[in-house]
XYZ file of C-alpha atoms in Angstrom:
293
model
C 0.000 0.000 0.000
C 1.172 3.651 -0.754
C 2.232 4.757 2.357
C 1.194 8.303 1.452
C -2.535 7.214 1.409
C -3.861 6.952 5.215
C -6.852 4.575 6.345
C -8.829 7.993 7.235
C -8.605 9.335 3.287
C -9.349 5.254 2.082
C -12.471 5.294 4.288
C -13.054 9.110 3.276
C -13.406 7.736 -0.487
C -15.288 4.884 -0.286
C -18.083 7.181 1.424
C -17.951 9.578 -1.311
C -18.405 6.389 -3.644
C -21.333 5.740 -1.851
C -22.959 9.119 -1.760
C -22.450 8.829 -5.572
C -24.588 6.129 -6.251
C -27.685 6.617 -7.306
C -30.210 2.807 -7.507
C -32.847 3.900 -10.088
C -36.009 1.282 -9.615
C -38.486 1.079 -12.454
C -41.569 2.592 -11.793
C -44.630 0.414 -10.308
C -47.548 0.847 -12.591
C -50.596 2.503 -10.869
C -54.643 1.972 -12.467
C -54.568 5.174 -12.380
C -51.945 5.309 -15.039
C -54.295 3.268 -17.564
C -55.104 5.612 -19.814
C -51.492 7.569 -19.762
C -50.342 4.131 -20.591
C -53.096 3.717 -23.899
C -52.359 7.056 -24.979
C -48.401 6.339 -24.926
C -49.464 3.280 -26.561
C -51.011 5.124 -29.639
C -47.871 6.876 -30.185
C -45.981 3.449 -30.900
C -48.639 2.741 -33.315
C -46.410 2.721 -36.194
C -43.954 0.289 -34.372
C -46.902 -1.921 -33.388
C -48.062 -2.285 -37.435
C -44.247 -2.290 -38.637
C -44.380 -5.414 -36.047
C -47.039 -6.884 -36.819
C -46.641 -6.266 -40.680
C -43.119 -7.895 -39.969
C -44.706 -11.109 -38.226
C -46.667 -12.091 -41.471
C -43.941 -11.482 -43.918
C -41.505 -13.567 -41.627
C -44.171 -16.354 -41.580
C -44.602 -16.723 -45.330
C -40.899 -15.834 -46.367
C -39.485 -18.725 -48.749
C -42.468 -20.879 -47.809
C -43.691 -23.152 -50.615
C -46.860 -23.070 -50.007
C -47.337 -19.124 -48.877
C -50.603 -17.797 -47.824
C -51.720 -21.485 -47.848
C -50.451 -22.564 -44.298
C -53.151 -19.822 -43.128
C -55.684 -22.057 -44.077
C -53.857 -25.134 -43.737
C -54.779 -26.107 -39.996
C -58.144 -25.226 -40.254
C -58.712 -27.259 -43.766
C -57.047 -30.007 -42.427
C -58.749 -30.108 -38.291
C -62.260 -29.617 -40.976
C -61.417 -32.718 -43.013
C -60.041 -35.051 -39.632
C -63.562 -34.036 -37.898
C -65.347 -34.740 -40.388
C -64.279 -37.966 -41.026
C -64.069 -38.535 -37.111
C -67.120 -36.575 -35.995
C -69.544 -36.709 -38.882
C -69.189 -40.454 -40.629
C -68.038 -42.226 -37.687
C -69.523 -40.608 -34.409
C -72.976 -39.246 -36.469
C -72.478 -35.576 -34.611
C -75.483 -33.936 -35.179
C -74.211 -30.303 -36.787
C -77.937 -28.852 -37.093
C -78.899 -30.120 -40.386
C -75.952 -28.132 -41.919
C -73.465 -30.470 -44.085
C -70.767 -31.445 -41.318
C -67.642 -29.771 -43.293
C -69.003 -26.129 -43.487
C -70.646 -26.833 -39.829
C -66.659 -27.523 -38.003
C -65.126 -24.932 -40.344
C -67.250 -21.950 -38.999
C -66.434 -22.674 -35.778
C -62.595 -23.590 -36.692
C -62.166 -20.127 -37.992
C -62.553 -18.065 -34.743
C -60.991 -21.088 -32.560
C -58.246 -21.149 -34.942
C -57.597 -17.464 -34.826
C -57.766 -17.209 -30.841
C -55.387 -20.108 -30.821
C -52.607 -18.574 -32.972
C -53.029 -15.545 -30.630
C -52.479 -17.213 -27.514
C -49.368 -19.612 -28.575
C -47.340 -16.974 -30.761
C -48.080 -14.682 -28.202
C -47.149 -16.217 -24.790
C -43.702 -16.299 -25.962
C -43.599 -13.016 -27.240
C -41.530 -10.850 -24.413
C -38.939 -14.133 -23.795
C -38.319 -14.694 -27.539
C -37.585 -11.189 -27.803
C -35.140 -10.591 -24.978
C -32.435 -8.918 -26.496
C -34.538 -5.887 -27.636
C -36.267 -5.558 -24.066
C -33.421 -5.344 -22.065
C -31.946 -3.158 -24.662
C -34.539 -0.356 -26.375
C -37.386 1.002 -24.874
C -40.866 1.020 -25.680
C -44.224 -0.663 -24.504
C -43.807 -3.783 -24.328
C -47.587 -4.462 -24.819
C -46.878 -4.200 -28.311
C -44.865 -7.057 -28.689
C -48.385 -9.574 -27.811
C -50.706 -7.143 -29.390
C -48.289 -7.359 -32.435
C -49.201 -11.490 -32.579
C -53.145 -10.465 -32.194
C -53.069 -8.610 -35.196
C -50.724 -10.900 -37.606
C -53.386 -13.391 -36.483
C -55.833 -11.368 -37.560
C -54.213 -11.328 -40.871
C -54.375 -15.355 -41.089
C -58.023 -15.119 -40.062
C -59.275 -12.968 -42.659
C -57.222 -15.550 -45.288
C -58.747 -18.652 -43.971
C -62.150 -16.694 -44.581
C -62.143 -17.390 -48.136
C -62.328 -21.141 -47.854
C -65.631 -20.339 -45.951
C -66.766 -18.568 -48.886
C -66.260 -21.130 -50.972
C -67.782 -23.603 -48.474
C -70.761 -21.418 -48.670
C -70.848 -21.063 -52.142
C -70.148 -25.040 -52.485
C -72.901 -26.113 -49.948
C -75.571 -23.181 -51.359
C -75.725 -21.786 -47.738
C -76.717 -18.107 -48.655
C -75.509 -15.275 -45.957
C -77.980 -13.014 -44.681
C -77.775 -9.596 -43.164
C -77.833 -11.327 -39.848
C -74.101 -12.032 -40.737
C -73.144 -8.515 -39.907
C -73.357 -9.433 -36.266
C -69.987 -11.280 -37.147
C -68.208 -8.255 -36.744
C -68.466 -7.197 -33.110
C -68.483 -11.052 -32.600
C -64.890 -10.586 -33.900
C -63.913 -7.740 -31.985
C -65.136 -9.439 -28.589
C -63.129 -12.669 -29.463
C -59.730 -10.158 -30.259
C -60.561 -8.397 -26.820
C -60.741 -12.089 -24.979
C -57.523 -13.567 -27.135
C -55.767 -9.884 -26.362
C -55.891 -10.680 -22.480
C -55.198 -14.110 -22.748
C -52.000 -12.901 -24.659
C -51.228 -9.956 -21.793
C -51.423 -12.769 -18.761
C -49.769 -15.256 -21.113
C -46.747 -13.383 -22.379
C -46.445 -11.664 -19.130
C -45.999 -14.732 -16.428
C -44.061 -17.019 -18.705
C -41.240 -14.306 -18.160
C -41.196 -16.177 -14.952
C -42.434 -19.630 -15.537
C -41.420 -21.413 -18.821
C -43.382 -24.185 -18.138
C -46.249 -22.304 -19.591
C -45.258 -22.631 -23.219
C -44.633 -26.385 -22.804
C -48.105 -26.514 -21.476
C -49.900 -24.847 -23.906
C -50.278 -27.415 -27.172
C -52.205 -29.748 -24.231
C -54.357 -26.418 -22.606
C -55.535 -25.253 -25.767
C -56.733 -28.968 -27.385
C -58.769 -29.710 -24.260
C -60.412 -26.118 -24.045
C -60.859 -26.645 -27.627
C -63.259 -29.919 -26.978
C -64.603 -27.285 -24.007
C -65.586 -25.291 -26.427
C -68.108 -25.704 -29.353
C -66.524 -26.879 -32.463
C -66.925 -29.950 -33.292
C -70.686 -30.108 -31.557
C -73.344 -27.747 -31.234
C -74.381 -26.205 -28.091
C -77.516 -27.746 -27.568
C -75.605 -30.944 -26.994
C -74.598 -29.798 -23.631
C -76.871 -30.489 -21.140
C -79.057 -27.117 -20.150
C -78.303 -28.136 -16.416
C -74.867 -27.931 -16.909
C -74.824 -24.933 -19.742
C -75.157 -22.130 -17.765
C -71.911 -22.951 -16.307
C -70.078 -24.230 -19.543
C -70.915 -20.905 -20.860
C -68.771 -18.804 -18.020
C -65.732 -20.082 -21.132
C -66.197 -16.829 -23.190
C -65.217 -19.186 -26.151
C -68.129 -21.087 -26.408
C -70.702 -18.283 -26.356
C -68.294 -16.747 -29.263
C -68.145 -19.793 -31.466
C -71.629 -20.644 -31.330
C -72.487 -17.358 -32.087
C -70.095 -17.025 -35.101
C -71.841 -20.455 -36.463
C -75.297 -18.668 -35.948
C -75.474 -15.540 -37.718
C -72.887 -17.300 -40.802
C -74.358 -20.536 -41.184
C -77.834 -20.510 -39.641
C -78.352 -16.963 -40.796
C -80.397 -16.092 -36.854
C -79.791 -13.517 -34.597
C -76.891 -14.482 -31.921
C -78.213 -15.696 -28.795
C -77.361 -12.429 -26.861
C -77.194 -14.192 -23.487
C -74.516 -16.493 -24.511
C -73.166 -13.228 -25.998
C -73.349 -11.136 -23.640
C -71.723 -13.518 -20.482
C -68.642 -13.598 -23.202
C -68.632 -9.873 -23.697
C -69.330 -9.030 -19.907
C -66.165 -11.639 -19.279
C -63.702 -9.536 -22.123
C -64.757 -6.483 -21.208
C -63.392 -7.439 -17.546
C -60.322 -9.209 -17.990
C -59.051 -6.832 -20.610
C -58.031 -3.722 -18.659
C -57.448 -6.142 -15.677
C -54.791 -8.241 -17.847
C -53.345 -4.944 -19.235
C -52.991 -3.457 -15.777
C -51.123 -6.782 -14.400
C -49.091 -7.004 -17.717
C -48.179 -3.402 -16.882
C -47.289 -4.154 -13.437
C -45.176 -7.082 -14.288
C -43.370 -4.830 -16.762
C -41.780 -3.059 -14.629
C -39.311 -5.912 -13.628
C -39.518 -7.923 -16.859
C -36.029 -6.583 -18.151
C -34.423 -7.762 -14.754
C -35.657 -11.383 -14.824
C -36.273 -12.438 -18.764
């Protein structure tokens, strides 16, 4: 040790070192913050469609097929069930022709699936920019919800041409597809925010979701109608927003009726909820995310 430098001016130093440092936490998220946090949101809108716009082109890049895989799961779950369901089990599908009946219902299931999977991964498969740029990470799920979006509205046109094929004429009842749509994207949306957010943490969650999503599929009403299910125990089967969504889809496409607005409204009443309760935890969990991912 330099014998010019004394204990007294070593100890001297180390507490200016200390008074130097400066611990900067992230900020908790507060409810009250909600909106502060949508309208920062709407300035990143043109990272949130560059994203999104950047999720379907990566999909399709160099694919043979293209487009086609968009409708590929669908077509192919339409043909299995039908075979399974329809030839072999005799499912009733409502007097509609048994391929048209599953693919209705595929459509929306399909489209709330592909939300959910691409999404829960979405903040851990993109590490390196969290920890590195900021912006809301919301975006990175809601950027999944919308490329999903994109496959839905392609695997549409094999419905019209199942329509067309099977002479099942739409009706103006169909417009009630629309806010049918936007409920489903609102559920799928804070699936993806609880998702994405808590497999930061857990991992196991993306093993466990090929397994979660095929058995709340058979939960849900696509490959059977809903008068199957016993009216004891529907009440309770309907609390899964899913099933009040798919079985209206299949209604005002296919059976050209109004939706059944109590089904439709436990489903909406159940979005409406979770979706600024999802976005508020996802918020909250954000704060930290950079730390632990």
């Amino acid at each position: 040790m330099n014998p010019d430098i004394s204990a007294d001016s070593i100890e001297h130093g180390v507490r200016e070192t200390n008074r130097r440092v400066k611990i900067i936490r992230p900020p908790s998220f507060s409810p009250l913050g909600l909106l502060s946090n949508i309208v920062l949101l709407a300035q990143y809108r043109d990272l949130l469609l560059t994203l999104s716009a950047h999720r379907v082109k990566v999909r399709y890049k160099q694919s043979v097929l293209g487009l086609f895989w968009a409708i590929l799961q669908p077509l192919s779950l339409m043909l299995i069930y039908t075979v399974i369901f329809s030839l072999i089990a005799k499912m009733p599908s409502e007097g509609a022709p048994y391929a048209v009946f599953s693919y209705v219902a595929l459509l929306p299931w399909t489209y709330f699936s592909t939300c959910v999977t691409n999404s829960a991964s979405g903040l851990v498969s993109h590490s390196q920019l969290v920890t590195k740029v900021y912006f809301p990470r919301e975006i990175l799920p809601l950027s999944y919800v919308i490329a999903a979006l994109f496959d839905f509205l392609v695997a549409s046109t094999v419905l019209a041409g199942l329509l067309v094929y099977y002479h099942v004429g739409l009706t103006v009842k169909a417009l009630y597809a629309l806010p049918i749509i936007l409920v489903l994207t609102m559920f799928a949306t804070s699936v993806a925010f609880v998702l994405s957010a808590t497999q930061v943490r857990f991992r196991d969650i993306g093993l466990a979701m090929p397994l979660l999503l095929q058995l709340w599929m058979f939960a849900s009403p696509v490959v059977y109608p809903l008068n199957s299910v016993p009216a004891s125990f529907r009440t309770l089967y309907l609390l899964n927003p899913m099933a009040g969504l798919i079985e209206n889809f299949r209604r005002v496409i296919l059976m050209g009726t109004a939706p059944d607005f109590y089904s439709l409204s436990i489903s909406t009443l159940i979005a409406v909820i979770l979706l600024p309760a999802t976005y508020i935890y996802f918020k909250h969990v954000e704060a930290t995310v950079a730390d632990i991912i």
